[in-house]
Amino acid sequence: EVQLVESGGDWVQPGGSLRLSCAASGFTFSINDMKWFRQAPEKGLEWVSGISNRGAYTYYSNYVKGRFSISRDNAKNTLYLQMNSLQIEDTGVYYCATGYGASSSQYNYRGQGTQVTVSS
């Protein structure tokens, strides 16, 4: 059974940083592209960032480019999202997912999400 478990979400002030993690199990993590989505309150699901299976290629939405950094540790079956210079608009539930490639807005599997709240 595929499992994706996100953690690291928290409340943070604007300009702050957070690091999200996603622990993967039930599939061969190292051969699958991975990505992050988010869903802001009363908005649809938005693709945020993706990474190729070995980490050689990374992709970012225009909203987070230059502020967020995606990475992975295939030895630990874990995906990360380093978020810097957080803005109020970054508030939402963040999900990790896999399937359909790193830059696609589609996915086969998605975790339950972790809440990120940016406010003063």
PDB file of C-alpha atoms in Angstrom:
ATOM      1  CA  GLU A   1       0.000   0.000   0.000  1.00  0.00           C
ATOM      2  CA  VAL A   2       1.370   3.389  -1.015  1.00  0.00           C
ATOM      3  CA  GLN A   3       1.701   5.763   1.926  1.00  0.00           C
ATOM      4  CA  LEU A   4       2.804   9.382   1.890  1.00  0.00           C
ATOM      5  CA  VAL A   5       2.970  11.093   5.263  1.00  0.00           C
ATOM      6  CA  GLU A   6       3.702  14.805   5.421  1.00  0.00           C
ATOM      7  CA  SER A   7       5.040  16.624   8.468  1.00  0.00           C
ATOM      8  CA  GLY A   8       6.611  19.927   9.427  1.00  0.00           C
ATOM      9  CA  GLY A   9       3.665  22.240   8.960  1.00  0.00           C
ATOM     10  CA  ASP A  10       3.289  24.982  11.543  1.00  0.00           C
ATOM     11  CA  TRP A  11       2.337  28.581  12.173  1.00  0.00           C
ATOM     12  CA  VAL A  12       4.998  31.086  11.135  1.00  0.00           C
ATOM     13  CA  GLN A  13       5.209  34.846  10.741  1.00  0.00           C
ATOM     14  CA  PRO A  14       5.664  36.439   7.315  1.00  0.00           C
ATOM     15  CA  GLY A  15       9.278  36.246   6.253  1.00  0.00           C
ATOM     16  CA  GLY A  16       9.847  33.077   8.234  1.00  0.00           C
ATOM     17  CA  SER A  17      10.908  29.607   7.112  1.00  0.00           C
ATOM     18  CA  LEU A  18       9.643  26.058   7.394  1.00  0.00           C
ATOM     19  CA  ARG A  19      10.858  22.702   6.180  1.00  0.00           C
ATOM     20  CA  LEU A  20       8.291  20.126   5.204  1.00  0.00           C
ATOM     21  CA  SER A  21       9.006  16.420   5.003  1.00  0.00           C
ATOM     22  CA  CYS A  22       7.184  13.576   3.317  1.00  0.00           C
ATOM     23  CA  ALA A  23       7.909   9.991   4.337  1.00  0.00           C
ATOM     24  CA  ALA A  24       7.113   7.537   1.571  1.00  0.00           C
ATOM     25  CA  SER A  25       6.491   3.806   1.731  1.00  0.00           C
ATOM     26  CA  GLY A  26       4.814   1.038  -0.208  1.00  0.00           C
ATOM     27  CA  PHE A  27       6.481   1.767  -3.530  1.00  0.00           C
ATOM     28  CA  THR A  28       9.957   2.182  -5.005  1.00  0.00           C
ATOM     29  CA  PHE A  29      10.590   5.783  -4.050  1.00  0.00           C
ATOM     30  CA  SER A  30      13.908   6.114  -5.875  1.00  0.00           C
ATOM     31  CA  ILE A  31      12.449   5.531  -9.328  1.00  0.00           C
ATOM     32  CA  ASN A  32       9.511   7.888  -8.989  1.00  0.00           C
ATOM     33  CA  ASP A  33       9.307  11.612  -9.583  1.00  0.00           C
ATOM     34  CA  MET A  34       7.806  13.420  -6.605  1.00  0.00           C
ATOM     35  CA  LYS A  35       6.064  16.741  -6.106  1.00  0.00           C
ATOM     36  CA  TRP A  36       4.308  19.091  -3.728  1.00  0.00           C
ATOM     37  CA  PHE A  37       0.867  20.598  -4.026  1.00  0.00           C
ATOM     38  CA  ARG A  38      -0.941  23.020  -1.778  1.00  0.00           C
ATOM     39  CA  GLN A  39      -4.507  24.098  -1.214  1.00  0.00           C
ATOM     40  CA  ALA A  40      -5.252  27.520   0.193  1.00  0.00           C
ATOM     41  CA  PRO A  41      -8.500  28.147   2.058  1.00  0.00           C
ATOM     42  CA  GLU A  42     -11.448  28.168  -0.357  1.00  0.00           C
ATOM     43  CA  LYS A  43      -9.175  27.597  -3.344  1.00  0.00           C
ATOM     44  CA  GLY A  44      -8.342  24.660  -5.557  1.00  0.00           C
ATOM     45  CA  LEU A  45      -5.339  22.364  -5.441  1.00  0.00           C
ATOM     46  CA  GLU A  46      -2.209  24.026  -6.812  1.00  0.00           C
ATOM     47  CA  TRP A  47       0.990  22.352  -8.000  1.00  0.00           C
ATOM     48  CA  VAL A  48       3.954  23.911  -6.190  1.00  0.00           C
ATOM     49  CA  SER A  49       7.126  22.024  -7.044  1.00  0.00           C
ATOM     50  CA  GLY A  50       8.441  18.748  -8.414  1.00  0.00           C
ATOM     51  CA  ILE A  51      11.660  16.758  -8.514  1.00  0.00           C
ATOM     52  CA  SER A  52      12.885  13.973 -10.772  1.00  0.00           C
ATOM     53  CA  ASN A  53      13.547  10.517  -9.385  1.00  0.00           C
ATOM     54  CA  ARG A  54      17.257  11.058  -8.747  1.00  0.00           C
ATOM     55  CA  GLY A  55      16.949  14.728  -7.923  1.00  0.00           C
ATOM     56  CA  ALA A  56      18.712  15.977 -11.028  1.00  0.00           C
ATOM     57  CA  TYR A  57      15.800  18.113 -12.170  1.00  0.00           C
ATOM     58  CA  THR A  58      13.617  20.405 -10.104  1.00  0.00           C
ATOM     59  CA  TYR A  59      10.595  22.448 -11.065  1.00  0.00           C
ATOM     60  CA  TYR A  60       8.793  25.331  -9.338  1.00  0.00           C
ATOM     61  CA  SER A  61       5.663  27.335  -9.843  1.00  0.00           C
ATOM     62  CA  ASN A  62       6.223  31.020 -10.504  1.00  0.00           C
ATOM     63  CA  TYR A  63       4.696  31.823  -7.119  1.00  0.00           C
ATOM     64  CA  VAL A  64       7.420  30.035  -5.161  1.00  0.00           C
ATOM     65  CA  LYS A  65      10.445  30.151  -7.459  1.00  0.00           C
ATOM     66  CA  GLY A  66      13.425  31.608  -5.644  1.00  0.00           C
ATOM     67  CA  ARG A  67      11.857  31.085  -2.211  1.00  0.00           C
ATOM     68  CA  PHE A  68      11.176  27.339  -2.013  1.00  0.00           C
ATOM     69  CA  SER A  69      13.593  24.476  -2.566  1.00  0.00           C
ATOM     70  CA  ILE A  70      12.603  20.868  -3.175  1.00  0.00           C
ATOM     71  CA  SER A  71      14.943  17.981  -2.424  1.00  0.00           C
ATOM     72  CA  ARG A  72      14.881  14.285  -1.670  1.00  0.00           C
ATOM     73  CA  ASP A  73      16.845  11.614   0.138  1.00  0.00           C
ATOM     74  CA  ASN A  74      16.338   8.324  -1.664  1.00  0.00           C
ATOM     75  CA  ALA A  75      18.180   6.408   1.048  1.00  0.00           C
ATOM     76  CA  LYS A  76      15.565   7.589   3.539  1.00  0.00           C
ATOM     77  CA  ASN A  77      12.571   7.517   1.173  1.00  0.00           C
ATOM     78  CA  THR A  78      11.881  11.103   2.114  1.00  0.00           C
ATOM     79  CA  LEU A  79      10.910  14.201   0.170  1.00  0.00           C
ATOM     80  CA  TYR A  80      11.510  17.720   1.471  1.00  0.00           C
ATOM     81  CA  LEU A  81      10.328  21.238   0.801  1.00  0.00           C
ATOM     82  CA  GLN A  82      12.369  24.083   2.256  1.00  0.00           C
ATOM     83  CA  MET A  83      10.211  27.191   2.338  1.00  0.00           C
ATOM     84  CA  ASN A  84      11.851  30.572   2.921  1.00  0.00           C
ATOM     85  CA  SER A  85      10.540  34.140   2.881  1.00  0.00           C
ATOM     86  CA  LEU A  86       7.064  32.834   3.561  1.00  0.00           C
ATOM     87  CA  GLN A  87       4.153  35.065   2.686  1.00  0.00           C
ATOM     88  CA  ILE A  88       0.566  35.120   3.915  1.00  0.00           C
ATOM     89  CA  GLU A  89      -0.459  33.813   0.506  1.00  0.00           C
ATOM     90  CA  ASP A  90       1.545  30.626   1.169  1.00  0.00           C
ATOM     91  CA  THR A  91      -0.971  29.581   3.816  1.00  0.00           C
ATOM     92  CA  GLY A  92      -2.636  26.284   3.078  1.00  0.00           C
ATOM     93  CA  VAL A  93      -2.477  22.537   3.367  1.00  0.00           C
ATOM     94  CA  TYR A  94       0.606  21.104   1.689  1.00  0.00           C
ATOM     95  CA  TYR A  95       0.536  17.661   0.134  1.00  0.00           C
ATOM     96  CA  CYS A  96       3.217  15.465  -1.354  1.00  0.00           C
ATOM     97  CA  ALA A  97       2.276  13.324  -4.302  1.00  0.00           C
ATOM     98  CA  THR A  98       3.587  11.050  -7.010  1.00  0.00           C
ATOM     99  CA  GLY A  99       2.538  10.001 -10.484  1.00  0.00           C
ATOM    100  CA  TYR A 100       2.403  11.631 -13.959  1.00  0.00           C
ATOM    101  CA  GLY A 101       5.819  13.242 -13.623  1.00  0.00           C
ATOM    102  CA  ALA A 102       7.372  15.975 -11.546  1.00  0.00           C
ATOM    103  CA  SER A 103       5.831  18.950 -13.348  1.00  0.00           C
ATOM    104  CA  SER A 104       2.348  17.577 -13.952  1.00  0.00           C
ATOM    105  CA  SER A 105      -0.700  18.786 -12.052  1.00  0.00           C
ATOM    106  CA  GLN A 106      -2.013  15.240 -12.003  1.00  0.00           C
ATOM    107  CA  TYR A 107      -1.039  12.515  -9.553  1.00  0.00           C
ATOM    108  CA  ASN A 108      -1.764   8.921  -8.676  1.00  0.00           C
ATOM    109  CA  TYR A 109      -1.165   9.111  -4.940  1.00  0.00           C
ATOM    110  CA  ARG A 110      -1.284  11.944  -2.452  1.00  0.00           C
ATOM    111  CA  GLY A 111      -0.745  12.213   1.281  1.00  0.00           C
ATOM    112  CA  GLN A 112      -3.120  13.612   3.893  1.00  0.00           C
ATOM    113  CA  GLY A 113      -1.339  16.941   4.059  1.00  0.00           C
ATOM    114  CA  THR A 114       0.248  19.217   6.626  1.00  0.00           C
ATOM    115  CA  GLN A 115      -1.059  22.667   7.538  1.00  0.00           C
ATOM    116  CA  VAL A 116       1.087  25.742   6.974  1.00  0.00           C
ATOM    117  CA  THR A 117      -0.217  29.011   8.380  1.00  0.00           C
ATOM    118  CA  VAL A 118       1.573  32.280   7.701  1.00  0.00           C
ATOM    119  CA  SER A 119       0.261  35.200   9.671  1.00  0.00           C
ATOM    120  CA  SER A 120       1.353  37.951  11.995  1.00  0.00           C
TER     121      SER A 120
END
